[in-house]
Amino acid sequence: MLNIMGLNLKDYEMNKIKGQNRRNFMKTVGMTALMSAAASSNSFAMGQSRSKRSKYNFDEVYSRIGVNSVKWDNAIKRYGRENITIPMGIADLDFKQLPEVTKALKKRANYENYGYETIPDSYYQAIIDWNQSRYGLEVKKEWIRNSSALKPGMISSMRALNPVKGKVILQTPTYSGFTGAIHKAGMRVEMNPMKKIDGRWHMDLEDLDNRLDYETKCLILCNPNNPSGECWTADELRALGDVCMRHGVTILADEIHCDYVNKGQKFTPYASIGDKYANSSISYRSPSKTFGQANLKVAYFFTQNKDLMNATMIGGGHDTGCNAFGLIACETAFREGAQWVDEVTDYVDSNFDYVVEYINKEGNMPGVEYSKPEGTYLAWLDCNGIMAKVVTPEYRKAYHEKMKAAGRRHSGLTPEMALGEWIVENSGVELNAGSSYGIGSDGFMRMNVAIPRKHLTIAMDNLNKAFKAA
Ligand SMILES: Cc1ncc(COP(=O)(O)O)c(C=O)c1O
């Protein structure tokens, strides 16, 4: 049974399920265990340095088990409860919701009626104000449309703007879910691989120029880029836009990670870089990554170009999804969540510092290379060294046979998936296999660091032990 701070996983969950508060939890595990866990890592391990002005506690560990969470419950279902210590896969938050949102949702639930509703002006105004105050971006109400999630809006746009069965450009490595969205729109993926230079990924516009043809009229831009974290600069975006405009390509700008920007970095909305660029693009946003509202099913997209919007709505047949709870959660978060976002991004920023320092300490994480990203809460780890060591042909064969025997998908198993399996077996930590992020992802694994520091330190210590013993 894997151990969390002296408690086995089962006891730990039981304590959480019983609704034990943080102070009691600390008492149960004992300050000794806490101090030793902290000492085993480094100064970051003690968690959030809470200034007098910080209002929210992201150090709080609480259970997400038992609510059908993809991150925790699926990992447990797949590997067994005793084999999972810290899942660090799917991109959502292990932090509690902004309390103001919980309060607003409870108030709405007390009304006890869920009949048809319209979208109130105040919802649009909250989006407009958030864009103005956070990024200095003007968005007009008539430019905005609602959606049940980010991808449905994008799928409608692709259907409307790309030739039937045509190709959509992805700049890889990039978010794995785009592939499914492109296929759902009835299109094919065309990869425009990026180049890693001095630790940062760069767009390859020459290659892009060569790939664009009559079959390819949409490009999905991911800014900041999931998984590698680049916050594209205005110059980079304009250079991309110039190539796309020359070929009559519309930029579908996925900016879902835009609120997570590390210290000293800047998010530049695509719609902010100039009129002609804004006019040949649609921007897709959602409070889901920022506030951890993925299952409240609310998102929005906007463009100043009426033709692009009409095409998406009519040609693409976009179905605006109004969910009473999602709309309230989104509006409340944008109205009352500025300080929460400032604090959570500071917290994630120092989680990244912790991870970078840990990995780069001589001999600490053999076979892994990593430097701090500009944005997102995802660490894109170059695990080529450790992969070469542990994913031997024999291990791959055994993994393949194991999947086959379990009746699971076994054709197309990649070395990164085998590495993911090895990491779970040896550390109890689940990471995402890089192979689904497109060309350029060989030997990479994705790690979600939007988790309480205590869990992060346990995960890193477990990885450290596993990699050192390999
Ligand atoms: C870049 C990016 N876009 C879109 C999504 C999914 O958004 P939705 O669930 O709202 O469709 C994700 C989820 O991880 C993402 O990282």
Short mmCIF file of C-alpha atoms in Angstrom, two decimals, residues 22-348:
data_model
loop_
_atom_site.label_atom_id
_atom_site.label_comp_id
_atom_site.label_asym_id
_atom_site.label_seq_id
_atom_site.Cartn_x
_atom_site.Cartn_y
_atom_site.Cartn_z
CA ARG A 22 -7.12 20.69 7.35
CA ARG A 23 -6.11 21.32 10.93
CA ASN A 24 -7.38 17.91 12.08
CA PHE A 25 -5.69 16.26 9.14
CA MET A 26 -2.39 17.82 10.12
CA LYS A 27 -2.92 16.55 13.66
CA THR A 28 -3.70 13.04 12.46
CA VAL A 29 -0.66 12.65 10.29
CA GLY A 30 1.43 14.26 12.97
CA MET A 31 3.66 17.25 12.72
CA THR A 32 6.66 14.93 12.68
CA ALA A 33 5.58 13.41 9.40
CA LEU A 34 4.88 16.85 8.00
CA MET A 35 8.25 18.19 9.01
CA SER A 36 10.09 15.19 7.67
CA ALA A 37 8.29 15.41 4.33
CA ALA A 38 9.19 19.06 4.17
CA ALA A 39 12.78 18.45 5.13
CA SER A 40 13.14 15.64 2.63
CA SER A 41 12.63 18.10 -0.18
CA ASN A 42 13.54 21.74 0.16
CA SER A 43 12.26 25.08 1.31
CA PHE A 44 9.37 25.11 -1.18
CA ALA A 45 7.93 21.98 0.39
CA MET A 46 6.41 23.85 3.30
CA GLY A 47 3.90 25.13 0.82
CA GLN A 48 2.35 28.46 0.20
CA SER A 49 4.10 31.36 1.85
CA ARG A 50 0.85 33.05 2.77
CA SER A 51 1.23 36.78 2.89
CA LYS A 52 -1.15 38.77 5.07
CA ARG A 53 -3.12 39.68 2.01
CA SER A 54 -3.66 36.13 0.71
CA LYS A 55 -7.25 35.11 1.08
CA TYR A 56 -7.32 31.58 -0.33
CA ASN A 57 -5.55 28.45 0.82
CA PHE A 58 -4.24 26.35 -2.06
CA ASP A 59 -2.20 24.18 0.32
CA GLU A 60 -5.40 22.49 1.40
CA VAL A 61 -5.43 18.81 0.50
CA TYR A 62 -8.88 17.37 0.00
CA SER A 63 -10.18 14.31 -1.72
CA ARG A 64 -11.53 14.27 -5.24
CA ILE A 65 -12.13 10.55 -4.99
CA GLY A 66 -15.65 9.23 -5.35
CA VAL A 67 -17.09 11.96 -7.58
CA ASN A 68 -16.28 10.26 -10.91
CA SER A 69 -13.31 12.57 -11.44
CA VAL A 70 -11.33 11.68 -14.55
CA LYS A 71 -8.08 12.56 -12.81
CA TRP A 72 -8.45 10.57 -9.60
CA ASP A 73 -11.26 8.08 -10.05
CA ASN A 74 -10.30 6.95 -13.56
CA ALA A 75 -6.69 6.46 -12.51
CA ILE A 76 -7.81 4.42 -9.52
CA LYS A 77 -10.22 2.42 -11.67
CA ARG A 78 -7.47 1.66 -14.13
CA TYR A 79 -4.54 0.90 -11.83
CA GLY A 80 -6.19 0.01 -8.52
CA ARG A 81 -6.44 2.24 -5.48
CA GLU A 82 -3.32 0.80 -3.88
CA ASN A 83 -1.22 1.65 -6.95
CA ILE A 84 -2.11 5.32 -7.34
CA THR A 85 -0.61 7.91 -5.01
CA ILE A 86 -0.81 11.15 -7.01
CA PRO A 87 -2.41 11.32 -10.46
CA MET A 88 -0.98 14.28 -12.39
CA GLY A 89 -2.75 13.82 -15.70
CA ILE A 90 -5.79 15.61 -17.06
CA ALA A 91 -5.66 19.41 -17.01
CA ASP A 92 -7.92 20.42 -14.16
CA LEU A 93 -7.34 21.74 -10.66
CA ASP A 94 -7.01 19.87 -7.37
CA PHE A 95 -7.95 23.15 -5.62
CA LYS A 96 -11.34 23.98 -4.15
CA GLN A 97 -13.64 26.18 -6.16
CA LEU A 98 -13.71 29.94 -5.58
CA PRO A 99 -16.03 30.15 -2.51
CA GLU A 100 -18.07 32.96 -4.09
CA VAL A 101 -18.99 30.57 -6.94
CA THR A 102 -20.11 27.86 -4.51
CA LYS A 103 -22.25 30.43 -2.72
CA ALA A 104 -23.86 31.64 -5.96
CA LEU A 105 -24.57 28.06 -7.10
CA LYS A 106 -26.17 27.17 -3.76
CA LYS A 107 -28.36 30.24 -4.02
CA ARG A 108 -29.43 29.22 -7.51
CA ALA A 109 -30.14 25.63 -6.41
CA ASN A 110 -32.37 26.94 -3.63
CA TYR A 111 -34.64 28.44 -6.26
CA GLU A 112 -35.54 24.87 -7.28
CA ASN A 113 -36.58 25.45 -10.87
CA TYR A 114 -34.62 24.73 -14.04
CA GLY A 115 -36.93 25.75 -16.82
CA TYR A 116 -35.78 27.43 -20.05
CA GLU A 117 -33.76 30.58 -19.52
CA THR A 118 -32.10 33.22 -21.62
CA ILE A 119 -28.50 34.36 -21.21
CA PRO A 120 -28.53 37.55 -19.14
CA ASP A 121 -26.71 40.70 -20.23
CA SER A 122 -24.78 40.56 -16.98
CA TYR A 123 -23.07 37.34 -18.20
CA TYR A 124 -21.79 39.08 -21.33
CA GLN A 125 -20.80 42.13 -19.30
CA ALA A 126 -18.73 39.96 -16.95
CA ILE A 127 -16.84 38.56 -19.96
CA ILE A 128 -16.35 42.04 -21.39
CA ASP A 129 -15.08 43.44 -18.08
CA TRP A 130 -12.75 40.47 -17.48
CA ASN A 131 -11.15 40.91 -20.89
CA GLN A 132 -10.79 44.64 -20.38
CA SER A 133 -9.34 44.44 -16.90
CA ARG A 134 -7.08 41.38 -17.30
CA TYR A 135 -5.73 41.89 -20.83
CA GLY A 136 -6.80 45.40 -21.85
CA LEU A 137 -8.83 43.84 -24.65
CA GLU A 138 -12.04 45.33 -25.97
CA VAL A 139 -14.69 42.68 -26.69
CA LYS A 140 -18.18 43.80 -27.70
CA LYS A 141 -21.30 41.94 -26.66
CA GLU A 142 -22.37 41.34 -30.26
CA TRP A 143 -19.04 39.61 -30.95
CA ILE A 144 -19.60 36.92 -28.28
CA ARG A 145 -21.35 33.57 -28.52
CA ASN A 146 -21.84 31.04 -25.77
CA SER A 147 -20.87 27.36 -25.92
CA SER A 148 -21.10 24.30 -23.68
CA ALA A 149 -17.30 23.85 -23.84
CA LEU A 150 -14.44 25.15 -25.90
CA LYS A 151 -14.26 22.39 -28.50
CA PRO A 152 -17.90 22.50 -29.70
CA GLY A 153 -17.46 26.14 -30.79
CA MET A 154 -14.26 25.30 -32.59
CA ILE A 155 -15.81 22.28 -34.31
CA SER A 156 -18.66 24.47 -35.61
CA SER A 157 -16.11 26.96 -36.99
CA MET A 158 -14.08 24.26 -38.71
CA ARG A 159 -17.20 22.83 -40.33
CA ALA A 160 -18.11 26.25 -41.64
CA LEU A 161 -14.72 27.58 -42.69
CA ASN A 162 -12.70 24.61 -43.91
CA PRO A 163 -13.37 22.68 -47.11
CA VAL A 164 -15.36 19.46 -46.57
CA LYS A 165 -12.93 16.69 -45.51
CA GLY A 166 -10.17 19.28 -45.67
CA LYS A 167 -7.09 19.66 -43.48
CA VAL A 168 -6.67 21.70 -40.29
CA ILE A 169 -3.21 22.75 -39.15
CA LEU A 170 -1.90 21.90 -35.69
CA GLN A 171 1.43 23.28 -34.54
CA THR A 172 2.87 20.35 -32.63
CA PRO A 173 3.43 19.41 -29.89
CA THR A 174 -0.01 20.61 -28.94
CA TYR A 175 -3.17 19.66 -27.04
CA SER A 176 -4.17 16.08 -27.85
CA GLY A 177 -7.91 16.87 -27.85
CA PHE A 178 -7.59 18.95 -31.02
CA THR A 179 -7.16 15.79 -33.06
CA GLY A 180 -10.51 14.41 -31.91
CA ALA A 181 -12.19 17.78 -32.51
CA ILE A 182 -10.82 17.93 -36.07
CA HIS A 183 -12.03 14.40 -36.75
CA LYS A 184 -15.44 15.22 -35.28
CA ALA A 185 -15.67 18.10 -37.74
CA GLY A 186 -15.01 15.57 -40.51
CA MET A 187 -11.53 16.94 -41.26
CA ARG A 188 -7.95 15.67 -41.29
CA VAL A 189 -5.05 16.78 -39.13
CA GLU A 190 -2.07 18.41 -40.83
CA MET A 191 0.87 18.80 -38.47
CA ASN A 192 3.21 21.75 -38.68
CA PRO A 193 5.93 20.61 -36.23
CA MET A 194 7.57 23.26 -34.10
CA LYS A 195 11.30 23.40 -33.39
CA LYS A 196 12.83 23.35 -29.93
CA ILE A 197 15.64 25.87 -29.74
CA ASP A 198 17.44 26.58 -26.45
CA GLY A 199 14.66 25.02 -24.40
CA ARG A 200 11.79 26.92 -26.07
CA TRP A 201 9.53 25.76 -28.86
CA HIS A 202 9.32 27.99 -31.96
CA MET A 203 6.81 27.97 -34.78
CA ASP A 204 8.21 26.85 -38.13
CA LEU A 205 6.56 29.30 -40.51
CA GLU A 206 8.52 28.22 -43.56
CA ASP A 207 7.20 24.71 -43.13
CA LEU A 208 3.71 26.13 -42.56
CA ASP A 209 3.89 28.18 -45.75
CA ASN A 210 4.73 25.01 -47.68
CA ARG A 211 1.86 23.05 -46.15
CA LEU A 212 -0.97 25.51 -46.76
CA ASP A 213 -3.01 24.67 -49.83
CA TYR A 214 -6.58 24.79 -51.18
CA GLU A 215 -7.64 22.03 -48.76
CA THR A 216 -6.42 23.85 -45.66
CA LYS A 217 -8.26 26.95 -44.49
CA CYS A 218 -8.11 26.72 -40.68
CA LEU A 219 -5.21 26.68 -38.23
CA ILE A 220 -5.64 26.03 -34.51
CA LEU A 221 -3.37 28.24 -32.46
CA CYS A 222 -2.84 27.27 -28.84
CA ASN A 223 -1.82 30.26 -26.71
CA PRO A 224 -0.36 29.64 -24.16
CA ASN A 225 0.57 26.34 -25.71
CA ASN A 226 -0.59 23.18 -24.00
CA PRO A 227 1.67 21.23 -23.28
CA SER A 228 4.90 23.21 -23.69
CA GLY A 229 3.71 26.52 -22.20
CA GLU A 230 4.83 29.19 -24.69
CA CYS A 231 3.01 32.53 -24.35
CA TRP A 232 3.35 33.65 -27.94
CA THR A 233 4.59 37.23 -28.37
CA ALA A 234 2.82 39.83 -30.50
CA ASP A 235 5.63 39.55 -33.09
CA GLU A 236 5.34 35.78 -33.26
CA LEU A 237 1.56 36.01 -33.60
CA ARG A 238 1.77 38.65 -36.35
CA ALA A 239 4.32 36.59 -38.27
CA LEU A 240 1.97 33.59 -38.03
CA GLY A 241 -1.01 35.72 -39.01
CA ASP A 242 0.80 37.10 -42.06
CA VAL A 243 1.43 33.61 -43.44
CA CYS A 244 -2.15 32.56 -42.73
CA MET A 245 -3.68 35.66 -44.29
CA ARG A 246 -1.62 35.19 -47.44
CA HIS A 247 -3.30 31.79 -47.84
CA GLY A 248 -6.79 32.85 -46.73
CA VAL A 249 -6.51 30.75 -43.57
CA THR A 250 -8.60 31.61 -40.50
CA ILE A 251 -6.85 31.38 -37.15
CA LEU A 252 -8.88 29.59 -34.48
CA ALA A 253 -7.17 30.89 -31.35
CA ASP A 254 -7.59 28.59 -28.37
CA GLU A 255 -6.78 30.79 -25.38
CA ILE A 256 -8.21 28.56 -22.67
CA HIS A 257 -4.97 28.64 -20.63
CA CYS A 258 -4.55 32.42 -20.87
CA ASP A 259 -4.88 33.19 -17.17
CA TYR A 260 -1.97 30.97 -16.15
CA VAL A 261 1.10 33.01 -16.96
CA ASN A 262 4.29 32.67 -14.96
CA LYS A 263 6.14 35.60 -13.42
CA GLY A 264 7.81 37.87 -15.96
CA GLN A 265 5.74 36.46 -18.86
CA LYS A 266 2.79 37.93 -20.74
CA PHE A 267 -0.27 36.56 -22.48
CA THR A 268 -1.05 38.39 -25.73
CA PRO A 269 -4.59 37.80 -27.03
CA TYR A 270 -4.57 37.14 -30.75
CA ALA A 271 -7.41 39.65 -31.16
CA SER A 272 -5.20 42.38 -29.66
CA ILE A 273 -2.36 42.43 -32.21
CA GLY A 274 -4.05 44.49 -34.91
CA ASP A 275 -7.30 44.94 -36.77
CA LYS A 276 -6.50 42.75 -39.77
CA TYR A 277 -5.41 39.90 -37.50
CA ALA A 278 -8.49 40.18 -35.29
CA ASN A 279 -10.59 40.25 -38.43
CA SER A 280 -9.26 36.93 -39.70
CA SER A 281 -9.58 35.00 -36.47
CA ILE A 282 -11.95 33.65 -33.84
CA SER A 283 -10.88 33.42 -30.19
CA TYR A 284 -12.11 30.61 -27.93
CA ARG A 285 -12.12 30.94 -24.16
CA SER A 286 -13.57 29.34 -21.09
CA PRO A 287 -13.37 29.78 -17.33
CA SER A 288 -12.89 26.01 -17.08
CA LYS A 289 -9.07 25.85 -16.88
CA THR A 290 -8.74 29.08 -14.90
CA PHE A 291 -11.25 28.32 -12.17
CA GLY A 292 -11.57 24.54 -12.42
CA GLN A 293 -15.08 24.56 -13.93
CA ALA A 294 -14.67 22.01 -16.73
CA ASN A 295 -17.76 20.06 -15.81
CA LEU A 296 -19.94 23.12 -15.42
CA LYS A 297 -19.92 23.15 -19.20
CA VAL A 298 -19.59 26.77 -20.12
CA ALA A 299 -17.36 28.51 -22.65
CA TYR A 300 -17.51 31.41 -25.07
CA PHE A 301 -15.95 32.55 -28.30
CA PHE A 302 -15.76 35.87 -30.08
CA THR A 303 -14.74 37.61 -33.27
CA GLN A 304 -15.21 41.10 -34.59
CA ASN A 305 -15.75 39.60 -38.04
CA LYS A 306 -19.50 39.14 -38.55
CA ASP A 307 -19.01 36.84 -41.53
CA LEU A 308 -16.84 34.42 -39.57
CA MET A 309 -19.37 34.41 -36.74
CA ASN A 310 -22.35 33.95 -39.05
CA ALA A 311 -20.56 31.11 -40.80
CA THR A 312 -19.88 29.39 -37.47
CA MET A 313 -23.43 29.84 -36.24
CA ILE A 314 -25.30 29.05 -39.46
CA GLY A 315 -22.92 27.06 -41.67
CA GLY A 316 -21.36 25.28 -38.70
CA GLY A 317 -24.74 24.88 -37.01
CA HIS A 318 -23.37 25.93 -33.64
CA ASP A 319 -25.67 25.11 -30.76
CA THR A 320 -25.17 27.60 -27.94
CA GLY A 321 -25.25 25.65 -24.72
CA CYS A 322 -26.95 27.40 -21.83
CA ASN A 323 -26.48 25.67 -18.55
CA ALA A 324 -27.96 27.59 -15.60
CA PHE A 325 -25.13 26.61 -13.26
CA GLY A 326 -22.37 27.13 -15.79
CA LEU A 327 -23.53 30.62 -16.65
CA ILE A 328 -23.71 31.62 -12.99
CA ALA A 329 -20.34 30.05 -12.20
CA CYS A 330 -18.69 31.82 -15.12
CA GLU A 331 -20.22 35.21 -14.36
CA THR A 332 -19.42 34.99 -10.64
CA ALA A 333 -15.86 33.86 -11.29
CA PHE A 334 -15.20 36.72 -13.69
CA ARG A 335 -16.84 39.25 -11.36
CA GLU A 336 -15.36 38.09 -8.08
CA GLY A 337 -12.39 35.90 -8.92
CA ALA A 338 -9.59 38.33 -9.80
CA GLN A 339 -7.75 37.94 -6.51
CA TRP A 340 -8.27 34.16 -6.56
CA VAL A 341 -6.62 34.02 -9.99
CA ASP A 342 -3.74 36.24 -8.85
CA GLU A 343 -3.15 33.94 -5.91
CA VAL A 344 -3.58 30.63 -7.72
CA THR A 345 -1.21 31.68 -10.50
CA ASP A 346 1.38 32.72 -7.89
CA TYR A 347 0.93 29.33 -6.26
CA VAL A 348 1.34 27.45 -9.54
#
